[in-house]
Short mmCIF file of C-alpha atoms and ligand atoms in Angstrom, two decimals:
data_model
loop_
_atom_site.label_atom_id
_atom_site.label_comp_id
_atom_site.label_asym_id
_atom_site.label_seq_id
_atom_site.Cartn_x
_atom_site.Cartn_y
_atom_site.Cartn_z
CA MET A 1 6.83 -57.19 -53.21
CA PHE A 2 9.98 -59.66 -52.12
CA ASN A 3 11.56 -57.48 -49.33
CA LYS A 4 14.90 -58.97 -47.92
CA ASP A 5 13.57 -58.12 -44.17
CA MET A 6 10.58 -59.99 -44.49
CA PRO A 7 10.79 -64.09 -43.82
CA TYR A 8 9.09 -65.88 -45.95
CA ARG A 9 8.03 -69.47 -44.89
CA ARG A 10 6.48 -72.27 -47.08
CA MET A 11 2.93 -73.19 -45.90
CA GLY A 12 2.51 -76.65 -44.00
CA LYS A 13 4.50 -79.46 -47.37
CA SER A 14 2.59 -77.53 -49.84
CA GLY A 15 4.79 -75.35 -52.52
CA LEU A 16 3.41 -72.11 -51.30
CA THR A 17 5.29 -69.27 -49.70
CA LEU A 18 3.60 -67.09 -47.33
CA SER A 19 5.28 -63.95 -46.04
CA ALA A 20 5.36 -64.24 -41.78
CA LEU A 21 3.58 -61.66 -41.52
CA ALA A 22 0.36 -60.99 -43.11
CA LEU A 23 -2.33 -58.43 -43.23
CA GLY A 24 -5.95 -58.71 -42.69
CA GLY A 25 -9.69 -57.21 -43.30
CA TRP A 26 -11.80 -58.23 -40.20
CA THR A 27 -13.81 -55.19 -38.64
CA THR A 28 -11.50 -52.86 -40.64
CA TYR A 29 -11.69 -52.39 -43.99
CA GLY A 30 -15.07 -51.49 -45.87
CA ALA A 31 -15.81 -51.10 -42.30
CA ALA A 32 -13.78 -49.07 -39.24
CA VAL A 33 -11.92 -47.75 -42.01
CA LYS A 34 -13.92 -46.98 -45.13
CA ASP A 35 -11.72 -44.20 -47.00
CA GLU A 36 -10.72 -46.02 -49.69
CA LYS A 37 -7.19 -44.39 -49.65
CA THR A 38 -6.17 -45.17 -46.08
CA ILE A 39 -6.96 -48.87 -46.88
CA GLU A 40 -4.40 -48.24 -50.37
CA THR A 41 -1.94 -46.87 -48.28
CA ILE A 42 -2.39 -49.53 -45.52
CA ILE A 43 -2.26 -52.49 -47.90
CA ARG A 44 0.55 -50.93 -50.31
CA ALA A 45 3.01 -50.30 -47.30
CA ALA A 46 2.14 -53.94 -46.26
CA PHE A 47 2.62 -54.87 -49.69
CA GLU A 48 6.29 -52.96 -50.30
CA ARG A 49 7.60 -54.52 -46.79
CA GLY A 50 7.54 -58.00 -47.91
CA VAL A 51 3.91 -59.04 -47.47
CA ASN A 52 2.45 -61.21 -49.71
CA PHE A 53 -0.52 -62.50 -48.05
CA PHE A 54 -3.36 -60.83 -47.39
CA ASP A 55 -6.91 -62.34 -45.32
CA ILE A 56 -10.40 -61.59 -45.95
CA SER A 57 -13.62 -63.42 -45.55
CA ASP A 58 -16.69 -63.09 -46.95
CA VAL A 59 -18.38 -62.55 -43.79
CA TYR A 60 -16.58 -59.06 -43.49
CA GLU A 61 -18.95 -56.20 -43.21
CA ARG A 62 -20.84 -58.60 -45.70
CA GLY A 63 -18.65 -58.18 -48.83
CA GLU A 64 -17.36 -54.44 -48.17
CA ALA A 65 -13.91 -56.03 -47.29
CA GLU A 66 -13.76 -58.28 -50.41
CA LYS A 67 -14.82 -54.86 -52.19
CA SER A 68 -12.89 -52.17 -50.55
CA MET A 69 -9.25 -54.74 -50.49
CA GLY A 70 -10.08 -55.98 -54.41
CA ARG A 71 -9.58 -52.22 -55.78
CA VAL A 72 -6.33 -52.19 -53.92
CA PHE A 73 -5.32 -55.87 -55.02
CA ALA A 74 -6.10 -54.54 -58.77
CA LYS A 75 -3.29 -52.23 -59.11
CA LEU A 76 -0.75 -54.48 -57.64
CA PRO A 77 0.85 -57.47 -59.14
CA ARG A 78 -1.46 -60.26 -58.86
CA HIS A 79 1.10 -63.20 -59.12
CA GLU A 80 2.74 -61.14 -56.21
CA LEU A 81 -0.12 -61.87 -53.60
CA VAL A 82 -1.45 -64.25 -51.82
CA ILE A 83 -5.64 -63.67 -51.34
CA SER A 84 -7.52 -65.77 -49.04
CA SER A 85 -11.06 -65.55 -48.63
CA LYS A 86 -13.37 -67.85 -46.87
CA VAL A 87 -16.83 -69.05 -46.15
CA PHE A 88 -19.14 -70.65 -43.98
CA TRP A 89 -21.04 -67.71 -41.87
CA PRO A 90 -24.46 -66.58 -43.30
CA MET A 91 -24.47 -63.82 -45.99
CA SER A 92 -28.68 -63.31 -45.54
CA ASP A 93 -31.89 -64.51 -44.35
CA ASP A 94 -31.99 -67.21 -46.81
CA VAL A 95 -31.63 -71.00 -45.73
CA ASN A 96 -28.99 -71.78 -47.85
CA ASP A 97 -27.16 -68.30 -47.63
CA LYS A 98 -24.86 -70.27 -45.15
CA GLY A 99 -22.47 -73.69 -44.04
CA LEU A 100 -21.23 -75.55 -45.68
CA SER A 101 -22.79 -77.30 -48.39
CA ARG A 102 -22.20 -77.47 -51.84
CA LYS A 103 -24.70 -74.79 -53.11
CA HIS A 104 -23.49 -72.60 -50.38
CA ILE A 105 -20.17 -73.16 -51.22
CA MET A 106 -20.11 -72.83 -54.94
CA GLU A 107 -22.26 -70.01 -54.75
CA SER A 108 -20.20 -68.83 -52.37
CA VAL A 109 -16.58 -68.45 -54.36
CA ASN A 110 -18.20 -66.95 -57.42
CA LYS A 111 -19.24 -64.12 -55.56
CA SER A 112 -16.33 -63.30 -53.49
CA LEU A 113 -13.95 -63.64 -56.60
CA LYS A 114 -16.63 -61.07 -58.27
CA ARG A 115 -16.11 -58.83 -55.54
CA ILE A 116 -12.24 -59.23 -55.42
CA GLY A 117 -12.57 -58.74 -59.27
CA ALA A 118 -10.29 -61.85 -58.94
CA ASP A 119 -10.21 -64.68 -61.22
CA TYR A 120 -8.95 -67.34 -58.53
CA LEU A 121 -8.53 -67.58 -54.94
CA ASP A 122 -5.07 -68.41 -53.52
CA LEU A 123 -6.54 -69.50 -50.16
CA TYR A 124 -10.22 -70.37 -49.56
CA PHE A 125 -11.21 -71.89 -46.28
CA CYS A 126 -13.87 -73.22 -44.45
CA HIS A 127 -14.51 -70.41 -41.82
CA ARG A 128 -15.77 -73.12 -39.37
CA PRO A 129 -16.70 -76.35 -39.10
CA ASP A 130 -20.49 -77.31 -40.33
CA PRO A 131 -22.33 -79.73 -38.01
CA ASP A 132 -25.50 -79.98 -40.62
CA THR A 133 -23.43 -81.13 -43.45
CA PRO A 134 -21.76 -84.10 -44.16
CA LEU A 135 -17.51 -83.92 -44.31
CA GLU A 136 -17.48 -85.98 -47.57
CA GLU A 137 -19.97 -82.95 -49.72
CA THR A 138 -17.86 -80.38 -48.20
CA ILE A 139 -14.63 -81.75 -49.25
CA ARG A 140 -16.02 -82.84 -53.06
CA ALA A 141 -17.47 -79.51 -53.29
CA MET A 142 -13.31 -78.21 -52.00
CA ASP A 143 -11.98 -80.91 -54.14
CA ASP A 144 -13.88 -79.70 -57.15
CA LEU A 145 -13.30 -75.95 -56.43
CA VAL A 146 -9.52 -76.95 -56.48
CA ARG A 147 -9.37 -79.00 -60.12
CA GLN A 148 -11.54 -75.84 -62.04
CA GLY A 149 -9.20 -73.75 -60.89
CA LYS A 150 -11.33 -71.23 -58.97
CA VAL A 151 -9.48 -72.15 -55.56
CA LEU A 152 -5.72 -73.22 -55.27
CA TYR A 153 -5.39 -74.58 -52.02
CA TRP A 154 -8.21 -74.91 -49.61
CA GLY A 155 -7.84 -74.60 -45.79
CA THR A 156 -9.94 -75.23 -42.53
CA SER A 157 -10.47 -72.17 -39.74
CA GLU A 158 -10.82 -73.16 -36.33
CA HIS A 159 -11.44 -76.72 -37.09
CA SER A 160 -10.05 -79.05 -34.11
CA GLY A 161 -7.14 -81.18 -34.11
CA ALA A 162 -9.42 -84.51 -34.52
CA GLN A 163 -11.36 -82.60 -36.94
CA ILE A 164 -8.18 -81.50 -39.03
CA ARG A 165 -6.89 -85.51 -39.01
CA GLU A 166 -10.52 -86.53 -40.02
CA ILE A 167 -10.72 -84.74 -43.36
CA ALA A 168 -7.43 -85.39 -44.24
CA GLU A 169 -8.04 -88.76 -43.80
CA ILE A 170 -10.59 -88.86 -45.73
CA CYS A 171 -9.49 -86.48 -48.07
CA ALA A 172 -6.32 -89.41 -48.34
CA THR A 173 -8.74 -92.46 -48.74
CA ARG A 174 -10.70 -90.95 -51.96
CA GLY A 175 -8.06 -88.99 -53.40
CA CYS A 176 -9.41 -85.68 -52.94
CA TYR A 177 -6.85 -82.54 -52.14
CA ALA A 178 -6.89 -82.02 -48.99
CA PRO A 179 -6.52 -78.91 -46.93
CA ALA A 180 -3.16 -77.75 -46.88
CA VAL A 181 -3.83 -74.72 -44.34
CA GLU A 182 -5.91 -74.23 -40.65
CA GLN A 183 -6.61 -70.75 -39.64
CA PRO A 184 -6.46 -70.59 -35.74
CA GLN A 185 -7.20 -67.81 -32.98
CA LEU A 186 -3.61 -67.45 -31.53
CA SER A 187 -1.81 -65.18 -29.36
CA LEU A 188 -0.77 -64.88 -25.95
CA ILE A 189 -4.27 -64.81 -24.27
CA LYS A 190 -6.06 -67.51 -26.26
CA ARG A 191 -2.85 -70.21 -26.86
CA LYS A 192 -3.41 -73.48 -25.41
CA ARG A 193 -6.17 -74.78 -27.81
CA TYR A 194 -3.98 -74.03 -30.62
CA LEU A 195 -0.79 -75.79 -28.77
CA ASP A 196 -2.56 -78.53 -27.09
CA GLU A 197 -4.29 -79.90 -30.19
CA VAL A 198 -4.04 -77.87 -33.85
CA ALA A 199 -0.79 -77.40 -33.77
CA PRO A 200 0.21 -81.36 -33.47
CA ALA A 201 -2.58 -82.35 -35.83
CA ALA A 202 -1.46 -79.83 -38.49
CA ARG A 203 1.97 -81.04 -38.68
CA GLU A 204 0.82 -84.62 -38.54
CA LYS A 205 -1.38 -84.35 -41.55
CA GLY A 206 1.07 -81.43 -43.62
CA LEU A 207 -0.84 -78.50 -43.52
CA GLY A 208 0.86 -75.03 -42.96
CA VAL A 209 -0.60 -72.48 -40.12
CA VAL A 210 -2.23 -69.38 -39.96
CA THR A 211 -3.17 -67.51 -37.30
CA TRP A 212 -5.49 -64.57 -36.36
CA SER A 213 -5.97 -62.19 -33.73
CA PRO A 214 -1.81 -61.79 -32.52
CA LEU A 215 -3.12 -58.74 -30.59
CA ALA A 216 -6.03 -60.13 -28.57
CA SER A 217 -7.90 -56.87 -31.00
CA GLY A 218 -5.72 -54.55 -30.25
CA LEU A 219 -5.77 -55.09 -26.20
CA LEU A 220 -2.31 -57.10 -26.14
CA SER A 221 -0.85 -53.65 -27.57
CA GLY A 222 -1.52 -51.72 -24.10
CA LYS A 223 -3.71 -49.16 -25.55
CA TYR A 224 -6.43 -50.02 -23.20
CA ASP A 225 -4.66 -49.12 -20.25
CA ASN A 226 -6.66 -46.46 -18.99
CA GLY A 227 -9.74 -46.65 -20.64
CA LEU A 228 -11.20 -47.00 -24.05
CA PRO A 229 -9.55 -44.53 -26.80
CA GLU A 230 -12.12 -43.45 -28.76
CA GLY A 231 -12.22 -44.69 -32.41
CA SER A 232 -10.66 -47.84 -30.95
CA ARG A 233 -12.24 -51.07 -31.83
CA LEU A 234 -13.16 -52.42 -28.21
CA LYS A 235 -14.58 -49.56 -27.81
CA ARG A 236 -17.17 -50.10 -31.04
CA ALA A 237 -17.35 -53.67 -30.51
CA GLU A 238 -19.40 -54.39 -27.51
CA GLY A 239 -18.79 -58.28 -27.68
CA LEU A 240 -15.53 -57.79 -28.06
CA ARG A 241 -14.73 -55.53 -25.29
CA ALA A 242 -16.86 -57.95 -22.96
CA THR A 243 -14.49 -61.55 -24.38
CA TYR A 244 -11.12 -59.67 -24.19
CA LEU A 245 -11.02 -55.89 -21.25
CA THR A 246 -11.60 -58.07 -18.20
CA ASP A 247 -9.76 -56.64 -15.63
CA GLU A 248 -7.62 -59.67 -15.36
CA ASN A 249 -6.46 -59.22 -18.61
CA ARG A 250 -5.75 -55.17 -17.94
CA ASN A 251 -3.90 -56.23 -15.62
CA ARG A 252 -1.48 -58.59 -17.39
CA VAL A 253 -1.09 -56.39 -20.26
CA LYS A 254 0.44 -53.83 -17.50
CA LYS A 255 2.61 -55.51 -16.62
CA MET A 256 3.75 -57.01 -19.71
CA LYS A 257 5.41 -53.28 -20.08
CA ALA A 258 8.18 -54.50 -18.07
CA ILE A 259 9.17 -56.96 -20.33
CA ALA A 260 8.74 -55.44 -23.45
CA ASP A 261 10.88 -52.51 -22.07
CA GLU A 262 13.61 -55.21 -21.14
CA VAL A 263 13.46 -56.07 -24.57
CA GLY A 264 13.41 -52.83 -25.90
CA CYS A 265 10.13 -53.49 -27.93
CA THR A 266 7.03 -52.24 -27.69
CA ARG A 267 3.85 -54.96 -26.44
CA SER A 268 2.56 -55.15 -29.84
CA GLN A 269 5.56 -56.26 -31.20
CA LEU A 270 6.52 -58.11 -28.22
CA ALA A 271 2.73 -59.89 -28.69
CA ILE A 272 3.28 -60.38 -32.55
CA ALA A 273 7.48 -61.84 -31.90
CA TRP A 274 5.51 -64.27 -29.67
CA CYS A 275 3.21 -65.79 -32.15
CA LEU A 276 5.76 -66.06 -35.18
CA ASP A 277 7.91 -67.96 -32.48
CA GLN A 278 4.76 -70.72 -32.00
CA PRO A 279 5.63 -73.97 -33.44
CA GLY A 280 4.03 -74.61 -36.72
CA VAL A 281 3.56 -71.10 -37.75
CA THR A 282 3.45 -70.20 -41.25
CA SER A 283 2.25 -66.37 -40.70
CA VAL A 284 0.43 -64.23 -38.10
CA ILE A 285 -2.15 -62.44 -39.23
CA THR A 286 -2.28 -58.94 -38.25
CA GLY A 287 -5.00 -55.93 -38.40
CA ALA A 288 -4.20 -52.10 -38.57
CA THR A 289 -6.05 -49.00 -38.56
CA ARG A 290 -3.39 -47.28 -39.31
CA PRO A 291 -0.42 -47.03 -41.47
CA GLU A 292 1.43 -46.40 -38.40
CA GLN A 293 -0.02 -49.11 -36.69
CA LEU A 294 1.08 -51.64 -39.46
CA THR A 295 4.98 -49.82 -39.27
CA GLU A 296 5.08 -50.91 -35.68
CA ASN A 297 3.64 -54.53 -35.60
CA LEU A 298 6.62 -55.20 -38.89
CA GLY A 299 8.63 -53.98 -36.44
CA ALA A 300 8.16 -57.09 -34.11
CA LEU A 301 10.61 -58.89 -37.33
CA LYS A 302 13.57 -57.70 -35.94
CA VAL A 303 12.41 -58.56 -32.15
CA LYS A 304 14.85 -61.47 -30.57
CA LEU A 305 13.30 -63.60 -28.24
CA THR A 306 15.08 -65.18 -25.57
CA GLY A 307 14.10 -68.46 -23.59
CA ASP A 308 13.40 -66.80 -20.65
CA VAL A 309 11.34 -63.79 -22.34
CA LYS A 310 9.23 -66.01 -23.63
CA SER A 311 8.90 -67.98 -20.51
CA LYS A 312 7.78 -64.61 -18.26
CA LEU A 313 5.39 -64.01 -21.06
CA GLU A 314 3.84 -67.62 -20.67
CA ALA A 315 3.55 -67.51 -17.07
CA LEU A 316 2.18 -63.77 -16.92
CA PHE A 317 -0.43 -64.81 -19.52
CA VAL A 318 -1.44 -68.69 -17.78
CA GLU A 319 -4.65 -69.71 -19.83
N1 NAP B 1 -10.83 -67.39 -39.10
C1 NAP B 1 -11.31 -66.02 -38.19
O1 NAP B 1 -12.02 -66.85 -37.79
C2 NAP B 1 -10.87 -65.16 -38.16
C3 NAP B 1 -11.46 -64.24 -36.92
C4 NAP B 1 -10.65 -63.11 -36.54
C5 NAP B 1 -9.57 -62.57 -37.36
N2 NAP B 1 -9.31 -63.16 -38.35
C6 NAP B 1 -8.24 -62.86 -39.44
O2 NAP B 1 -6.83 -62.38 -38.68
C7 NAP B 1 -6.81 -60.99 -39.28
C8 NAP B 1 -6.13 -59.98 -37.68
O3 NAP B 1 -6.93 -60.03 -37.04
P1 NAP B 1 -7.31 -59.18 -35.62
O4 NAP B 1 -7.84 -57.69 -36.46
O5 NAP B 1 -8.11 -59.45 -34.63
O6 NAP B 1 -5.70 -58.84 -35.21
P2 NAP B 1 -4.98 -58.18 -33.82
O7 NAP B 1 -3.72 -57.15 -34.40
O8 NAP B 1 -5.43 -58.83 -33.01
O9 NAP B 1 -5.91 -56.52 -33.81
C9 NAP B 1 -6.37 -55.91 -35.05
C10 NAP B 1 -5.85 -54.47 -35.01
O10 NAP B 1 -5.70 -53.94 -33.53
C11 NAP B 1 -5.45 -52.61 -33.28
N3 NAP B 1 -3.84 -52.26 -33.55
C12 NAP B 1 -2.99 -53.34 -34.19
N4 NAP B 1 -2.35 -52.56 -34.08
C13 NAP B 1 -1.75 -51.86 -33.22
C14 NAP B 1 -0.69 -51.11 -32.39
N5 NAP B 1 0.71 -50.88 -32.49
N6 NAP B 1 -1.16 -50.26 -31.31
C15 NAP B 1 -2.49 -50.12 -31.15
N7 NAP B 1 -3.24 -50.88 -31.67
C16 NAP B 1 -3.55 -51.73 -33.12
C17 NAP B 1 -6.10 -52.28 -34.61
O11 NAP B 1 -7.60 -51.74 -33.85
P3 NAP B 1 -8.31 -50.31 -33.24
O12 NAP B 1 -7.08 -49.82 -34.09
O13 NAP B 1 -9.72 -49.87 -34.17
O14 NAP B 1 -8.27 -50.40 -32.25
C18 NAP B 1 -6.48 -53.56 -35.48
O15 NAP B 1 -7.06 -53.44 -36.38
C19 NAP B 1 -8.22 -60.26 -39.75
O16 NAP B 1 -8.41 -59.28 -40.44
C20 NAP B 1 -8.55 -61.66 -40.06
O17 NAP B 1 -8.39 -61.68 -41.66
C21 NAP B 1 -9.80 -64.50 -38.78
#
């Protein structure tokens, strides 16, 4: 729902406009949060505060995120929503139920649409590059989905600068619809790849950028300063804990508090505000297991970052 306090940004050179903050369902809806009422409360609150872009994938809890978020979308005006899903990761042990082959893409989009309860996806992402499928096969399949109206815009996720350029060039040569958006990871602790190679390629080829894990799975909120809170993501997910919760990161996040205090905001708000300020970013996809987290994170939109604050943050989180 349009909200004057939400900035809206054009997605690259496409005609689509996204809210600067988006909400995603990874490890959360249908997984950590199974209660339908809580899921509806969070999604509705985001929608009422002006979030129009909701990000999902088929693989998030093997379809459960699509189903649980889709049940809420059914109660909201479809034309005001930008709904995405993704394809690539295995959905079963079947040899063809993975990757970016024409077969997997064509079957997956139909399954995603059914689970979400939608006639079309606004955005459909190749979740990762697939070294086993010729690029042209994937491009032709995505182009067909756009022509069929099942997908309005297609995109890539975690593709390198070279891959973004190569795909755009093949599409231009063949007259195919080209990716309109890339979805990279971006946060204070994971920024080098985006800034060094993805952002320049996306700008050159006219792609919008929607970024993921602005809080590094919650680490940057400071909630792990003194241990592992019960029910938190890094308590639940051992792999993510090993990736993010190093002594060095914990110390940096503790030091970040002084910078947030100086600005007069929370660490979560500061981390998200930093992402919003990065070149080429159309929308920052956040996650929330509780309505209070969403409310806090939306407060990032009001944070004003000075050059001095940015320099301090970037010096603290050297990658
Ligand atoms: N394309 C890709 O490969 C890819 C990969 C990952 C994610 N994504 C997308 O990006 C979205 C966002 O990623 P993310 O969920 O990792 O974002 P994130 O903002 O880094 O982490 C969100 C999690 O941090 C905790 N949190 C959020 N706000 C908090 C606050 N104010 N205080 C304390 N804890 C807070 C919550 O977890 P707990 O309450 O459980 O601790 C929440 O679920 C995903 O949902 C997905 O749509 C895409």
